[in-house]
């Protein structure tokens, strides 16, 4: 059975700190896709990134970076120099059986 | 690019009353459409998805139903609401041009009293 775990329920940082959000996806599948979504206070989910299980290269987009390690089933998301606007709930979501399976999310609070 | 509209944005309904939430999309044809519910505690649950007009798949048993009368219209309904139906309802689409990515609408916050 597949299981996605976001162990950090809430994280609070001060602006300009770096912060890493953890995601572990336990599966026996050898090929899969993983997504990260951001849900700001307005509620709408915003697609951030999709990664393939066969591509373990880190990806960087501005202040965002993602580290995927298949050996540990982890797909971690790092925000560098966090800003107040980064405050949101972040979801990790593997794609399985034609649908996204959402983790419970990590609520990030960035204080000024 | 595609746009997703949901209405109403917020809704307060008494227990036992009917429900109709509407989702319409623009800028894409023949998308896959999805209804999710997010209850308190944040987890998102897939309720229904549709790969085409009149084609509905239900993910969980419940007193809700979905319909897709037009390619770009997806409706979530209930004949009699329960307290447990309260939550944040999100409509999402997957464009035909994309393999997996889903894009979400602004959501409807439903409170059943």
Short mmCIF file of C-alpha atoms in Angstrom, two decimals:
data_model
loop_
_atom_site.label_atom_id
_atom_site.label_comp_id
_atom_site.label_asym_id
_atom_site.label_seq_id
_atom_site.Cartn_x
_atom_site.Cartn_y
_atom_site.Cartn_z
CA UNK A 1 0.00 0.00 0.00
CA UNK A 2 1.10 3.54 -0.65
CA UNK A 3 1.51 6.06 2.11
CA UNK A 4 2.47 9.72 1.98
CA UNK A 5 3.68 11.32 5.19
CA UNK A 6 4.26 14.95 5.97
CA UNK A 7 5.48 14.62 9.51
CA UNK A 8 5.68 18.35 10.22
CA UNK A 9 2.23 19.62 11.06
CA UNK A 10 3.28 23.21 11.65
CA UNK A 11 6.48 25.15 11.17
CA UNK A 12 7.14 28.70 12.25
CA UNK A 13 10.15 30.68 11.08
CA UNK A 14 11.27 34.27 11.02
CA UNK A 15 11.53 36.03 7.70
CA UNK A 16 14.74 35.38 5.76
CA UNK A 17 15.31 32.01 7.40
CA UNK A 18 15.60 28.94 5.21
CA UNK A 19 13.01 26.24 5.82
CA UNK A 20 12.66 22.65 4.60
CA UNK A 21 9.37 20.81 4.40
CA UNK A 22 9.58 17.04 4.52
CA UNK A 23 7.62 14.50 2.54
CA UNK A 24 8.03 10.74 2.52
CA UNK A 25 6.22 8.56 0.03
CA UNK A 26 6.31 4.85 0.80
CA UNK A 27 5.53 2.72 -2.21
CA UNK A 28 6.64 -0.43 -3.97
CA UNK A 29 6.17 1.21 -7.33
CA UNK A 30 9.32 1.87 -9.27
CA UNK A 31 7.86 4.63 -11.41
CA UNK A 32 5.70 7.39 -10.03
CA UNK A 33 5.17 11.11 -9.94
CA UNK A 34 5.22 13.46 -7.00
CA UNK A 35 3.69 16.91 -6.74
CA UNK A 36 3.91 19.86 -4.37
CA UNK A 37 1.03 22.28 -3.98
CA UNK A 38 0.75 25.49 -1.98
CA UNK A 39 -2.49 26.56 -0.31
CA UNK A 40 -2.38 30.20 0.82
CA UNK A 41 -5.01 31.55 3.23
CA UNK A 42 -7.30 32.29 0.30
CA UNK A 43 -7.76 28.54 -0.10
CA UNK A 44 -6.92 27.94 -3.75
CA UNK A 45 -4.30 25.27 -4.31
CA UNK A 46 -1.40 26.38 -6.44
CA UNK A 47 0.64 23.83 -8.38
CA UNK A 48 4.37 24.21 -7.63
CA UNK A 49 6.22 21.28 -9.13
CA UNK A 50 5.99 17.75 -10.53
CA UNK A 51 8.88 15.31 -10.33
CA UNK A 52 9.35 11.87 -11.82
CA UNK A 53 10.70 9.03 -9.74
CA UNK A 54 13.42 8.32 -12.27
CA UNK A 55 14.81 11.84 -12.13
CA UNK A 56 16.72 12.49 -8.91
CA UNK A 57 18.27 15.75 -9.96
CA UNK A 58 17.56 18.56 -7.59
CA UNK A 59 15.50 21.34 -9.04
CA UNK A 60 15.69 25.00 -8.23
CA UNK A 61 13.21 27.69 -9.11
CA UNK A 62 14.04 31.03 -7.62
CA UNK A 63 13.91 30.65 -3.85
CA UNK A 64 12.36 27.19 -4.11
CA UNK A 65 14.30 23.98 -4.41
CA UNK A 66 13.35 20.34 -4.30
CA UNK A 67 15.42 17.37 -3.27
CA UNK A 68 14.18 13.96 -4.33
CA UNK A 69 15.90 10.85 -3.02
CA UNK A 70 14.36 7.61 -4.18
CA UNK A 71 16.42 5.52 -1.78
CA UNK A 72 14.75 7.16 1.21
CA UNK A 73 11.42 7.85 -0.52
CA UNK A 74 11.77 11.50 0.39
CA UNK A 75 10.78 14.51 -1.67
CA UNK A 76 11.71 17.53 0.38
CA UNK A 77 10.97 21.14 -0.43
CA UNK A 78 13.21 24.01 0.69
CA UNK A 79 12.39 27.70 0.69
CA UNK A 80 15.45 29.91 0.88
CA UNK A 81 15.24 33.32 2.53
CA UNK A 82 11.60 32.86 3.44
CA UNK A 83 9.14 35.72 3.13
CA UNK A 84 5.84 36.47 4.82
CA UNK A 85 4.06 35.68 1.54
CA UNK A 86 5.33 32.13 1.80
CA UNK A 87 2.97 31.55 4.72
CA UNK A 88 0.63 28.79 3.59
CA UNK A 89 -0.14 25.12 3.89
CA UNK A 90 2.04 23.00 1.63
CA UNK A 91 0.93 19.62 0.35
CA UNK A 92 2.95 16.80 -1.04
CA UNK A 93 0.90 14.61 -3.37
CA UNK A 94 1.98 11.46 -5.20
CA UNK A 95 0.06 10.47 -8.28
CA UNK A 96 -1.32 6.95 -8.10
CA UNK A 97 -4.13 5.09 -9.82
CA UNK A 98 -5.15 8.07 -11.89
CA UNK A 99 -5.47 10.43 -8.94
CA UNK A 100 -3.49 12.60 -6.58
CA UNK A 101 -3.09 11.33 -3.04
CA UNK A 102 -2.61 14.30 -0.75
CA UNK A 103 -0.61 14.28 2.44
CA UNK A 104 -1.97 16.05 5.50
CA UNK A 105 -0.01 19.16 4.71
CA UNK A 106 2.47 21.31 6.59
CA UNK A 107 1.40 24.74 7.73
CA UNK A 108 4.24 27.21 7.33
CA UNK A 109 4.09 30.48 9.18
CA UNK A 110 6.69 33.11 8.32
CA UNK A 111 6.88 35.91 10.86
CA UNK A 112 8.20 39.37 9.93
CA UNK B 1 -4.40 29.29 -19.99
CA UNK B 2 -7.30 27.65 -18.26
CA UNK B 3 -9.53 29.30 -15.67
CA UNK B 4 -11.77 27.62 -13.12
CA UNK B 5 -14.82 29.32 -11.68
CA UNK B 6 -16.67 28.09 -8.63
CA UNK B 7 -19.81 29.46 -7.05
CA UNK B 8 -20.94 30.29 -4.64
CA UNK B 9 -17.78 31.22 -2.77
CA UNK B 10 -19.41 30.62 0.60
CA UNK B 11 -22.63 28.94 1.59
CA UNK B 12 -24.46 28.31 4.84
CA UNK B 13 -27.19 25.71 4.65
CA UNK B 14 -29.35 23.95 7.25
CA UNK B 15 -29.22 20.22 7.75
CA UNK B 16 -31.59 18.43 5.39
CA UNK B 17 -31.56 21.12 2.73
CA UNK B 18 -30.44 20.45 -0.87
CA UNK B 19 -27.11 21.50 -2.30
CA UNK B 20 -25.84 22.51 -5.70
CA UNK B 21 -22.28 23.68 -6.24
CA UNK B 22 -21.15 24.62 -9.69
CA UNK B 23 -17.78 24.54 -11.35
CA UNK B 24 -17.14 25.88 -14.83
CA UNK B 25 -13.88 26.01 -16.72
CA UNK B 26 -12.55 28.13 -19.55
CA UNK B 27 -9.59 27.93 -21.86
CA UNK B 28 -9.52 24.18 -22.31
CA UNK B 29 -11.54 21.45 -23.99
CA UNK B 30 -12.36 17.96 -22.81
CA UNK B 31 -10.51 18.24 -19.51
CA UNK B 32 -10.73 15.75 -16.69
CA UNK B 33 -12.68 17.37 -13.86
CA UNK B 34 -12.51 16.62 -10.15
CA UNK B 35 -14.36 17.46 -6.93
CA UNK B 36 -12.37 17.44 -3.70
CA UNK B 37 -13.44 18.13 -0.15
CA UNK B 38 -11.17 19.54 2.50
CA UNK B 39 -12.53 19.12 5.98
CA UNK B 40 -11.07 20.66 9.12
CA UNK B 41 -7.64 19.16 9.60
CA UNK B 42 -6.56 19.98 6.07
CA UNK B 43 -6.55 16.64 4.28
CA UNK B 44 -8.02 16.69 0.79
CA UNK B 45 -10.34 13.91 -0.20
CA UNK B 46 -11.22 13.14 -3.80
CA UNK B 47 -15.00 12.81 -4.11
CA UNK B 48 -15.70 12.49 -7.84
CA UNK B 49 -13.92 12.73 -11.14
CA UNK B 50 -15.11 12.91 -14.71
CA UNK B 51 -13.29 12.16 -17.95
CA UNK B 52 -16.12 13.41 -20.17
CA UNK B 53 -19.72 14.54 -20.46
CA UNK B 54 -22.00 12.29 -18.46
CA UNK B 55 -19.09 10.19 -17.16
CA UNK B 56 -18.77 10.29 -13.39
CA UNK B 57 -16.67 8.14 -11.08
CA UNK B 58 -17.31 8.20 -7.36
CA UNK B 59 -14.45 7.69 -4.98
CA UNK B 60 -16.25 7.42 -1.66
CA UNK B 61 -19.77 6.45 -0.66
CA UNK B 62 -21.72 9.43 0.62
CA UNK B 63 -24.89 11.41 0.16
CA UNK B 64 -23.35 13.59 -2.52
CA UNK B 65 -23.59 13.19 -6.28
CA UNK B 66 -21.94 14.80 -9.26
CA UNK B 67 -22.96 15.51 -12.82
CA UNK B 68 -21.28 16.82 -15.93
CA UNK B 69 -23.96 18.09 -18.27
CA UNK B 70 -21.52 19.98 -20.49
CA UNK B 71 -17.85 19.60 -21.30
CA UNK B 72 -16.85 22.54 -19.13
CA UNK B 73 -19.41 22.27 -16.35
CA UNK B 74 -19.21 20.07 -13.26
CA UNK B 75 -21.90 20.12 -10.59
CA UNK B 76 -21.86 18.73 -7.06
CA UNK B 77 -25.24 18.04 -5.50
CA UNK B 78 -27.00 16.66 -2.49
CA UNK B 79 -30.67 16.07 -1.80
CA UNK B 80 -30.28 16.37 1.97
CA UNK B 81 -27.22 17.85 3.62
CA UNK B 82 -25.65 16.39 6.74
CA UNK B 83 -23.56 18.22 9.31
CA UNK B 84 -20.60 16.16 8.16
CA UNK B 85 -20.87 17.69 4.68
CA UNK B 86 -19.40 20.93 5.97
CA UNK B 87 -16.05 21.72 4.43
CA UNK B 88 -14.17 23.42 1.66
CA UNK B 89 -15.04 22.07 -1.77
CA UNK B 90 -12.51 22.39 -4.53
CA UNK B 91 -13.00 21.79 -8.21
CA UNK B 92 -9.94 20.84 -10.23
CA UNK B 93 -9.13 20.13 -13.83
CA UNK B 94 -6.48 18.22 -15.71
CA UNK B 95 -6.04 19.54 -19.23
CA UNK B 96 -5.83 17.01 -22.02
CA UNK B 97 -2.41 18.44 -22.86
CA UNK B 98 -1.03 17.50 -19.45
CA UNK B 99 -0.34 14.02 -18.23
CA UNK B 100 -0.83 14.51 -14.54
CA UNK B 101 -0.96 18.12 -13.38
CA UNK B 102 -4.22 19.27 -11.85
CA UNK B 103 -5.20 22.89 -11.43
CA UNK B 104 -7.60 24.01 -8.76
CA UNK B 105 -10.40 26.53 -8.55
CA UNK B 106 -10.94 29.05 -5.74
CA UNK B 107 -13.22 26.71 -3.77
CA UNK B 108 -16.58 26.93 -2.03
CA UNK B 109 -16.75 27.00 1.74
CA UNK B 110 -19.87 25.16 2.90
CA UNK B 111 -21.16 25.30 6.45
CA UNK B 112 -24.05 23.04 7.36
CA UNK B 113 -25.88 24.21 10.48
#
